[in-house]
mmCIF file of C-alpha atoms in Angstrom:
data_model
loop_
_atom_site.group_PDB
_atom_site.id
_atom_site.type_symbol
_atom_site.label_atom_id
_atom_site.label_comp_id
_atom_site.label_asym_id
_atom_site.label_seq_id
_atom_site.Cartn_x
_atom_site.Cartn_y
_atom_site.Cartn_z
ATOM 1 C CA THR H 1 83.110 118.767 126.248
ATOM 2 C CA LEU H 2 82.771 121.001 123.187
ATOM 3 C CA GLY H 3 79.366 121.677 121.684
ATOM 4 C CA SER H 4 76.096 120.035 122.595
ATOM 5 C CA GLY H 5 73.874 117.332 121.204
ATOM 6 C CA PRO H 6 74.853 114.068 119.522
ATOM 7 C CA LEU H 7 77.977 115.452 117.814
ATOM 8 C CA ALA H 8 79.604 117.071 120.863
ATOM 9 C CA VAL H 9 83.263 116.100 121.234
ATOM 10 C CA PRO H 10 85.616 115.722 124.217
ATOM 11 C CA GLY H 11 88.805 117.705 124.598
ATOM 12 C CA THR H 12 91.710 118.519 126.893
ATOM 13 C CA LEU H 13 92.813 121.931 128.163
ATOM 14 C CA SER H 14 96.488 122.339 129.100
ATOM 15 C CA VAL H 15 97.265 125.393 131.237
ATOM 16 C CA PRO H 16 100.664 126.912 132.150
ATOM 17 C CA ARG H 17 101.799 126.550 135.747
ATOM 18 C CA ARG H 18 102.351 130.253 136.315
ATOM 19 C CA PRO H 19 100.142 131.361 139.211
ATOM 20 C CA GLY H 20 99.104 134.983 139.003
ATOM 21 C CA SER H 21 100.323 135.538 135.448
ATOM 22 C CA VAL H 22 97.021 135.202 133.587
ATOM 23 C CA PRO H 23 95.731 136.247 131.107
ATOM 24 C CA TYR H 24 97.566 133.744 128.965
ATOM 25 C CA PRO H 25 97.568 133.660 125.212
ATOM 26 C CA ALA H 26 95.466 130.609 124.345
ATOM 27 C CA VAL H 27 95.326 128.460 121.244
ATOM 28 C CA VAL H 28 92.871 125.962 119.742
ATOM 29 C CA LEU H 29 94.450 123.084 117.819
ATOM 30 C CA LEU H 30 92.846 121.824 114.585
ATOM 31 C CA ALA H 31 94.029 118.376 113.505
ATOM 32 C CA GLY H 32 94.614 117.170 109.956
ATOM 33 C CA SER H 33 92.485 115.051 107.659
ATOM 34 C CA GLY H 34 90.848 111.831 108.730
ATOM 35 C CA PRO H 35 89.407 110.643 112.048
ATOM 36 C CA LEU H 36 92.091 111.884 114.422
ATOM 37 C CA ASP H 37 91.986 112.064 118.202
ATOM 38 C CA ARG H 38 92.901 115.118 120.276
ATOM 39 C CA ASP H 39 96.608 114.151 120.269
ATOM 40 C CA GLU H 40 96.595 113.769 116.471
ATOM 41 C CA THR H 41 97.879 110.245 117.095
ATOM 42 C CA ILE H 42 99.601 108.712 114.073
ATOM 43 C CA GLY H 43 101.191 105.358 114.860
ATOM 44 C CA ARG H 44 103.180 105.772 118.053
ATOM 45 C CA ASN H 45 103.409 109.539 117.719
ATOM 46 C CA LYS H 46 101.267 112.280 119.233
ATOM 47 C CA GLN H 47 102.124 115.575 117.570
ATOM 48 C CA PHE H 48 99.376 117.568 119.271
ATOM 49 C CA LYS H 49 100.333 116.273 122.707
ATOM 50 C CA ASP H 50 103.860 117.509 121.971
ATOM 51 C CA LEU H 51 102.489 120.895 120.949
ATOM 52 C CA ALA H 52 100.098 121.162 123.900
ATOM 53 C CA TRP H 53 102.694 120.305 126.536
ATOM 54 C CA GLY H 54 105.431 122.286 124.830
ATOM 55 C CA LEU H 55 103.357 125.432 124.417
ATOM 56 C CA ALA H 56 101.792 125.185 127.881
ATOM 57 C CA SER H 57 105.303 124.907 129.322
ATOM 58 C CA ARG H 58 106.020 128.230 127.620
ATOM 59 C CA GLY H 59 103.024 130.176 128.866
ATOM 60 C CA VAL H 60 100.323 129.306 126.320
ATOM 61 C CA ALA H 61 97.018 127.650 127.261
ATOM 62 C CA VAL H 62 96.156 124.949 124.705
ATOM 63 C CA LEU H 63 92.832 123.285 123.923
ATOM 64 C CA ARG H 64 92.843 120.172 121.749
ATOM 65 C CA PHE H 65 89.889 117.901 120.982
ATOM 66 C CA ASP H 66 88.851 114.707 119.247
ATOM 67 C CA LYS H 67 87.580 115.392 115.747
ATOM 68 C CA VAL H 68 83.913 114.639 115.173
ATOM 69 C CA THR H 69 84.948 112.044 112.598
ATOM 70 C CA TYR H 70 86.858 110.233 115.382
ATOM 71 C CA ALA H 71 84.317 110.677 118.176
ATOM 72 C CA HIS H 72 81.218 109.882 116.076
ATOM 73 C CA PRO H 73 82.281 107.952 112.959
ATOM 74 C CA GLY H 74 78.969 106.145 112.515
ATOM 75 C CA GLN H 75 76.844 109.273 112.614
ATOM 76 C CA VAL H 76 79.190 111.126 110.260
ATOM 77 C CA LYS H 77 79.102 108.251 107.773
ATOM 78 C CA GLU H 78 75.323 108.281 107.771
ATOM 79 C CA ALA H 79 75.203 112.062 107.132
ATOM 80 C CA LYS H 80 75.404 112.229 103.331
ATOM 81 C CA ASP H 81 75.313 116.042 103.475
ATOM 82 C CA PHE H 82 78.387 116.212 105.763
ATOM 83 C CA THR H 83 80.850 118.900 104.610
ATOM 84 C CA LEU H 84 84.323 120.257 105.326
ATOM 85 C CA ALA H 85 82.644 122.990 107.362
ATOM 86 C CA ASP H 86 80.810 120.376 109.443
ATOM 87 C CA GLU H 87 84.092 118.561 110.030
ATOM 88 C CA TYR H 88 85.746 121.576 111.663
ATOM 89 C CA LEU H 89 83.646 124.654 112.347
ATOM 90 C CA PRO H 90 81.200 123.597 115.107
ATOM 91 C CA ALA H 91 83.853 122.126 117.412
ATOM 92 C CA ALA H 92 86.320 124.921 116.654
ATOM 93 C CA ALA H 93 83.722 127.589 117.474
ATOM 94 C CA ALA H 94 82.861 125.838 120.744
ATOM 95 C CA ALA H 95 86.563 125.600 121.620
ATOM 96 C CA ILE H 96 87.126 129.306 120.941
ATOM 97 C CA ASP H 97 84.106 130.236 123.064
ATOM 98 C CA LEU H 98 85.307 128.033 125.912
ATOM 99 C CA LEU H 99 88.779 129.598 125.926
ATOM 100 C CA ARG H 100 87.338 133.108 125.900
ATOM 101 C CA GLU H 101 85.351 132.404 129.066
ATOM 102 C CA HIS H 102 87.405 129.809 130.936
ATOM 103 C CA PRO H 103 88.770 131.157 134.242
ATOM 104 C CA ALA H 104 92.049 129.291 133.788
ATOM 105 C CA THR H 105 92.979 131.404 130.761
ATOM 106 C CA GLY H 106 91.998 134.778 132.184
ATOM 107 C CA ALA H 107 90.306 135.967 128.955
ATOM 108 C CA GLY H 108 93.572 136.363 127.069
ATOM 109 C CA PRO H 109 93.731 136.457 123.252
ATOM 110 C CA VAL H 110 92.664 133.250 121.513
ATOM 111 C CA PHE H 111 94.532 131.948 118.477
ATOM 112 C CA VAL H 112 93.881 129.038 116.125
ATOM 113 C CA LEU H 113 96.637 126.602 115.156
ATOM 114 C CA GLY H 114 95.879 124.150 112.378
ATOM 115 C CA HIS H 115 98.031 121.334 111.050
ATOM 116 C CA SER H 116 97.696 119.875 107.547
ATOM 117 C CA LEU H 117 93.982 120.039 106.599
ATOM 118 C CA GLY H 118 93.442 121.828 109.912
ATOM 119 C CA GLY H 119 95.835 124.506 108.648
ATOM 120 C CA THR H 120 94.002 124.663 105.341
ATOM 121 C CA VAL H 121 90.695 125.308 107.083
ATOM 122 C CA ALA H 122 92.069 127.646 109.790
ATOM 123 C CA PRO H 123 91.324 130.834 107.770
ATOM 124 C CA ARG H 124 87.738 129.658 107.365
ATOM 125 C CA VAL H 125 87.435 129.215 111.123
ATOM 126 C CA ALA H 126 88.861 132.693 111.724
ATOM 127 C CA ALA H 127 86.465 134.210 109.194
ATOM 128 C CA ALA H 128 83.545 132.628 111.045
ATOM 129 C CA GLU H 129 84.893 133.630 114.485
ATOM 130 C CA PRO H 130 86.021 137.300 114.414
ATOM 131 C CA SER H 131 87.349 137.115 117.991
ATOM 132 C CA VAL H 132 90.280 134.960 116.846
ATOM 133 C CA ALA H 133 93.451 136.970 117.418
ATOM 134 C CA GLY H 134 95.652 135.269 114.831
ATOM 135 C CA LEU H 135 96.519 132.039 113.048
ATOM 136 C CA VAL H 136 99.332 129.504 113.092
ATOM 137 C CA ILE H 137 99.280 127.345 109.960
ATOM 138 C CA MET H 138 101.463 124.237 110.106
ATOM 139 C CA ALA H 139 101.924 122.461 106.763
ATOM 140 C CA GLY H 140 98.558 123.718 105.553
ATOM 141 C CA GLY H 141 97.623 122.879 101.981
ATOM 142 C CA THR H 142 96.599 125.424 99.374
ATOM 143 C CA GLN H 143 96.435 123.069 96.398
ATOM 144 C CA PRO H 144 92.897 121.623 96.088
ATOM 145 C CA MET H 145 92.687 118.570 98.323
ATOM 146 C CA HIS H 146 91.591 116.163 95.589
ATOM 147 C CA TRP H 147 94.557 117.116 93.408
ATOM 148 C CA ALA H 148 96.945 117.039 96.355
ATOM 149 C CA ALA H 149 95.882 113.419 96.857
ATOM 150 C CA VAL H 150 96.783 112.588 93.264
ATOM 151 C CA ARG H 151 100.137 114.315 93.657
ATOM 152 C CA GLN H 152 100.889 112.374 96.846
ATOM 153 C CA VAL H 153 100.087 109.014 95.244
ATOM 154 C CA ARG H 154 102.378 109.851 92.319
ATOM 155 C CA TYR H 155 105.142 110.762 94.750
ATOM 156 C CA LEU H 156 104.749 107.587 96.792
ATOM 157 C CA ALA H 157 104.831 105.507 93.630
ATOM 158 C CA SER H 158 108.096 107.191 92.654
ATOM 159 C CA LEU H 159 109.785 106.005 95.855
ATOM 160 C CA ASP H 160 110.009 102.432 94.554
ATOM 161 C CA GLU H 161 110.920 102.107 90.896
ATOM 162 C CA ALA H 162 110.160 98.405 90.971
ATOM 163 C CA THR H 163 106.448 98.970 91.721
ATOM 164 C CA ALA H 164 105.926 102.394 90.153
ATOM 165 C CA ALA H 165 104.338 100.985 86.984
ATOM 166 C CA ALA H 166 101.893 98.904 89.016
ATOM 167 C CA ALA H 167 100.572 102.087 90.639
ATOM 168 C CA THR H 168 99.531 103.619 87.309
ATOM 169 C CA PRO H 169 95.947 102.238 87.291
ATOM 170 C CA ALA H 170 95.312 103.561 90.811
ATOM 171 C CA ILE H 171 96.740 106.965 89.882
ATOM 172 C CA ASP H 172 94.593 107.089 86.748
ATOM 173 C CA ALA H 173 91.487 106.209 88.781
ATOM 174 C CA MET H 174 92.220 108.934 91.337
ATOM 175 C CA THR H 175 92.811 111.416 88.534
ATOM 176 C CA ARG H 176 89.392 110.666 87.060
ATOM 177 C CA GLN H 177 87.807 111.107 90.480
ATOM 178 C CA ALA H 178 89.576 114.453 90.972
ATOM 179 C CA GLN H 179 88.417 115.592 87.532
ATOM 180 C CA LEU H 180 84.839 114.749 88.498
ATOM 181 C CA VAL H 181 85.161 116.932 91.618
ATOM 182 C CA ASP H 182 86.031 119.881 89.368
ATOM 183 C CA SER H 183 83.403 119.029 86.770
ATOM 184 C CA PRO H 184 80.152 120.988 86.430
ATOM 185 C CA GLU H 185 78.525 117.555 86.427
ATOM 186 C CA LEU H 186 79.244 117.129 90.148
ATOM 187 C CA SER H 187 75.986 117.371 92.106
ATOM 188 C CA PRO H 188 74.671 116.224 95.490
ATOM 189 C CA SER H 189 73.394 113.082 93.778
ATOM 190 C CA THR H 190 76.775 112.025 92.365
ATOM 191 C CA PRO H 191 77.575 108.578 93.818
ATOM 192 C CA ALA H 192 80.234 108.642 96.512
ATOM 193 C CA SER H 193 81.833 105.614 94.876
ATOM 194 C CA ASP H 194 82.780 107.824 91.919
ATOM 195 C CA LEU H 195 84.565 110.365 94.122
ATOM 196 C CA PRO H 196 87.900 110.484 95.984
ATOM 197 C CA PHE H 197 88.068 108.190 99.033
ATOM 198 C CA GLY H 198 84.375 107.327 98.611
ATOM 199 C CA VAL H 199 83.439 110.591 100.331
ATOM 200 C CA PRO H 200 79.966 111.938 99.406
ATOM 201 C CA ALA H 201 79.498 114.750 96.895
ATOM 202 C CA ALA H 202 78.344 117.326 99.471
ATOM 203 C CA TYR H 203 81.810 117.280 101.012
ATOM 204 C CA TRP H 204 83.565 117.827 97.677
ATOM 205 C CA LEU H 205 81.156 120.569 96.628
ATOM 206 C CA ASP H 206 82.158 122.413 99.794
ATOM 207 C CA VAL H 207 85.879 121.711 99.290
ATOM 208 C CA ARG H 208 85.989 123.005 95.732
ATOM 209 C CA GLY H 209 84.266 126.223 96.756
ATOM 210 C CA TYR H 210 86.845 127.031 99.423
ATOM 211 C CA HIS H 211 90.157 128.692 98.542
ATOM 212 C CA PRO H 212 92.383 128.853 101.637
ATOM 213 C CA ALA H 213 94.938 131.431 100.468
ATOM 214 C CA GLN H 214 92.156 133.768 99.330
ATOM 215 C CA ALA H 215 90.345 133.288 102.621
ATOM 216 C CA ALA H 216 93.541 134.073 104.525
ATOM 217 C CA ALA H 217 94.189 137.186 102.433
ATOM 218 C CA ALA H 218 90.744 138.513 103.343
ATOM 219 C CA LEU H 219 91.549 138.366 107.063
ATOM 220 C CA ASP H 220 93.047 141.295 108.936
ATOM 221 C CA LYS H 221 94.841 139.023 111.380
ATOM 222 C CA PRO H 222 98.509 138.169 111.993
ATOM 223 C CA MET H 223 99.630 134.755 110.785
ATOM 224 C CA LEU H 224 102.565 132.437 111.323
ATOM 225 C CA ILE H 225 103.029 129.857 108.571
ATOM 226 C CA VAL H 226 105.479 127.035 109.263
ATOM 227 C CA GLN H 227 106.520 124.369 106.794
ATOM 228 C CA GLY H 228 108.838 121.379 106.673
ATOM 229 C CA ALA H 229 111.082 121.451 103.612
ATOM 230 C CA ARG H 230 110.970 117.638 103.327
ATOM 231 C CA ASP H 231 107.166 117.467 103.499
ATOM 232 C CA TYR H 232 105.634 115.514 100.597
ATOM 233 C CA GLN H 233 102.008 115.910 101.723
ATOM 234 C CA ALA H 234 101.951 119.709 101.843
ATOM 235 C CA THR H 235 104.945 120.858 99.850
ATOM 236 C CA VAL H 236 107.019 123.995 99.613
ATOM 237 C CA THR H 237 106.481 124.066 95.841
ATOM 238 C CA ASP H 238 102.757 123.368 95.656
ATOM 239 C CA ASP H 239 101.317 124.596 98.943
ATOM 240 C CA LEU H 240 103.630 127.026 100.705
ATOM 241 C CA ALA H 241 103.938 128.846 97.370
ATOM 242 C CA GLY H 242 100.168 129.343 97.463
ATOM 243 C CA TRP H 243 100.299 131.009 100.875
ATOM 244 C CA GLN H 244 103.231 133.172 99.754
ATOM 245 C CA ALA H 245 101.435 134.320 96.615
ATOM 246 C CA GLY H 246 98.143 135.003 98.372
ATOM 247 C CA LEU H 247 99.713 136.856 101.295
ATOM 248 C CA ALA H 248 102.564 138.638 99.508
ATOM 249 C CA GLY H 249 103.429 142.027 100.990
ATOM 250 C CA ARG H 250 101.669 141.396 104.301
ATOM 251 C CA PRO H 251 103.933 142.621 107.142
ATOM 252 C CA ASP H 252 101.804 140.723 109.674
ATOM 253 C CA VAL H 253 102.553 137.354 108.048
ATOM 254 C CA THR H 254 105.634 135.394 109.155
ATOM 255 C CA ILE H 255 106.814 132.325 107.233
ATOM 256 C CA ARG H 256 109.368 129.834 108.538
ATOM 257 C CA VAL H 257 110.695 126.747 106.780
ATOM 258 C CA TYR H 258 112.449 123.956 108.709
ATOM 259 C CA ASP H 259 114.866 122.311 106.326
ATOM 260 C CA ALA H 260 115.058 118.896 108.008
ATOM 261 C CA ASP H 261 111.364 118.449 108.829
ATOM 262 C CA ASN H 262 108.673 116.298 107.244
ATOM 263 C CA HIS H 263 104.880 116.714 107.338
ATOM 264 C CA LEU H 264 104.701 115.882 111.044
ATOM 265 C CA PHE H 265 107.607 118.236 111.786
ATOM 266 C CA PHE H 266 109.891 115.348 112.628
ATOM 267 C CA PRO H 267 113.497 115.990 111.562
ATOM 268 C CA GLY H 268 115.157 113.587 109.143
ATOM 269 C CA THR H 269 117.225 113.244 106.009
ATOM 270 C CA GLY H 270 116.622 112.195 102.426
ATOM 271 C CA ARG H 271 113.256 111.784 100.730
ATOM 272 C CA SER H 272 110.393 111.574 103.183
ATOM 273 C CA GLY H 273 107.936 108.661 103.108
ATOM 274 C CA PRO H 274 105.270 107.004 105.277
ATOM 275 C CA ALA H 275 107.815 104.702 106.937
ATOM 276 C CA GLU H 276 109.410 107.781 108.466
ATOM 277 C CA TYR H 277 106.299 108.288 110.622
ATOM 278 C CA GLU H 278 106.500 104.849 112.273
ATOM 279 C CA PRO H 279 109.262 105.168 114.923
ATOM 280 C CA ALA H 280 108.286 106.900 118.144
ATOM 281 C CA GLN H 281 109.610 110.453 118.008
ATOM 282 C CA HIS H 282 108.764 114.078 118.812
ATOM 283 C CA VAL H 283 108.125 117.382 117.071
ATOM 284 C CA ASP H 284 111.310 119.233 116.121
ATOM 285 C CA PRO H 285 112.447 121.017 119.319
ATOM 286 C CA ALA H 286 113.050 124.202 117.326
ATOM 287 C CA VAL H 287 109.415 124.479 116.207
ATOM 288 C CA ILE H 288 107.544 124.788 119.501
ATOM 289 C CA PRO H 289 109.620 127.664 120.981
ATOM 290 C CA ASP H 290 109.275 129.546 117.689
ATOM 291 C CA ILE H 291 105.485 129.221 117.829
ATOM 292 C CA ALA H 292 105.371 130.150 121.534
ATOM 293 C CA ASP H 293 107.517 133.228 120.970
ATOM 294 C CA TRP H 294 105.350 134.356 118.054
ATOM 295 C CA LEU H 295 102.134 133.905 120.059
ATOM 296 C CA ALA H 296 103.602 135.821 123.014
ATOM 297 C CA GLY H 297 104.760 138.640 120.747
ATOM 298 C CA ILE H 298 101.350 139.052 119.149
ATOM 299 C CA ALA H 299 99.653 138.865 122.560
ATOM 300 C CA ARG H 300 101.926 141.643 123.869
ATOM 301 C CA ALA H 301 101.192 143.780 120.805
ATOM 302 C CA LEU H 302 97.438 143.306 121.243
ATOM 303 C CA ALA H 303 97.680 144.287 124.897
ATOM 304 C CA LEU H 304 99.124 147.660 123.853
ATOM 305 C CA ILE H 305 96.135 148.507 121.626
ATOM 306 C CA PRO H 306 93.740 150.877 123.463
ATOM 307 C CA THR H 307 90.404 149.336 124.438
ATOM 308 C CA GLU H 308 88.455 151.822 122.295
ATOM 309 C CA ASP H 309 90.495 151.031 119.184
ATOM 310 C CA PRO H 310 88.070 149.439 116.655
ATOM 311 C CA LEU H 311 90.885 147.182 115.417
ATOM 312 C CA ARG H 312 91.326 145.526 118.796
ATOM 313 C CA ARG H 313 90.981 141.759 118.344
ATOM 314 C CA ARG H 314 89.795 141.002 121.882
ATOM 315 C CA PRO H 315 87.754 142.851 124.514
ATOM 316 C CA ALA H 316 89.672 144.381 127.405
#
């Protein structure tokens, strides 16, 4: 259990079967937007279960948890002042603290891995939790979320020429809602019905004040950014370009693009769409070893830093 009180959430810790080899590098998983469980279940697929078992099989302890919006939907809906920070930071902080102290991990370095909106918010988590050793950002967005939603609806409409015109009113309505998010007229009293997805104004006021690439650039932490080239939700052109621009020249930032992968890092061909998420499948087998190798490399580098070095990310 992560946190305390009425919004505590349950989670699962996966530990490598390597007796005597602790400390392990450990990672906290941050799921994407919406009320997702600890496995990030979408249809018949469980991306975070793939990641947890795959990484644990390669020497990385992994903690994943149900989002507060999944575990406590009624209480979240009633909280009109609920923000992006409330959606992620309390549970993430509790997860990081647990991994730092849990005997199964041996006090190894703790990383944060975020997917989709979880990747977008990962730099904010690391800024709030200085003990974080580094970040893995999987298909994290840098374009403002309300405008990314408009872009995605336009894309989906383009997949079927026969119904594209019928989508115009919905696109226009979403555009007006996104414009209101950016407007100086947005205030805590703005009706949720006037805003994207019917989400209250407090959430959007927080979103528009957060700039993920800038937040990442302010961190002195190594980062691995991975992206599917066929992703239409977080795209190479609109979102990966934001990370590249914000982190240009950083030798501690590694970027990898998987040409065949979509937003869930499932390989495929052609233009990606929601139907591609329906069949039962698994994360690209090339992705998990790449992440595990990067985490192990950073953990080895941190272990070589002398204890008295003020730049050391973790206590000895």
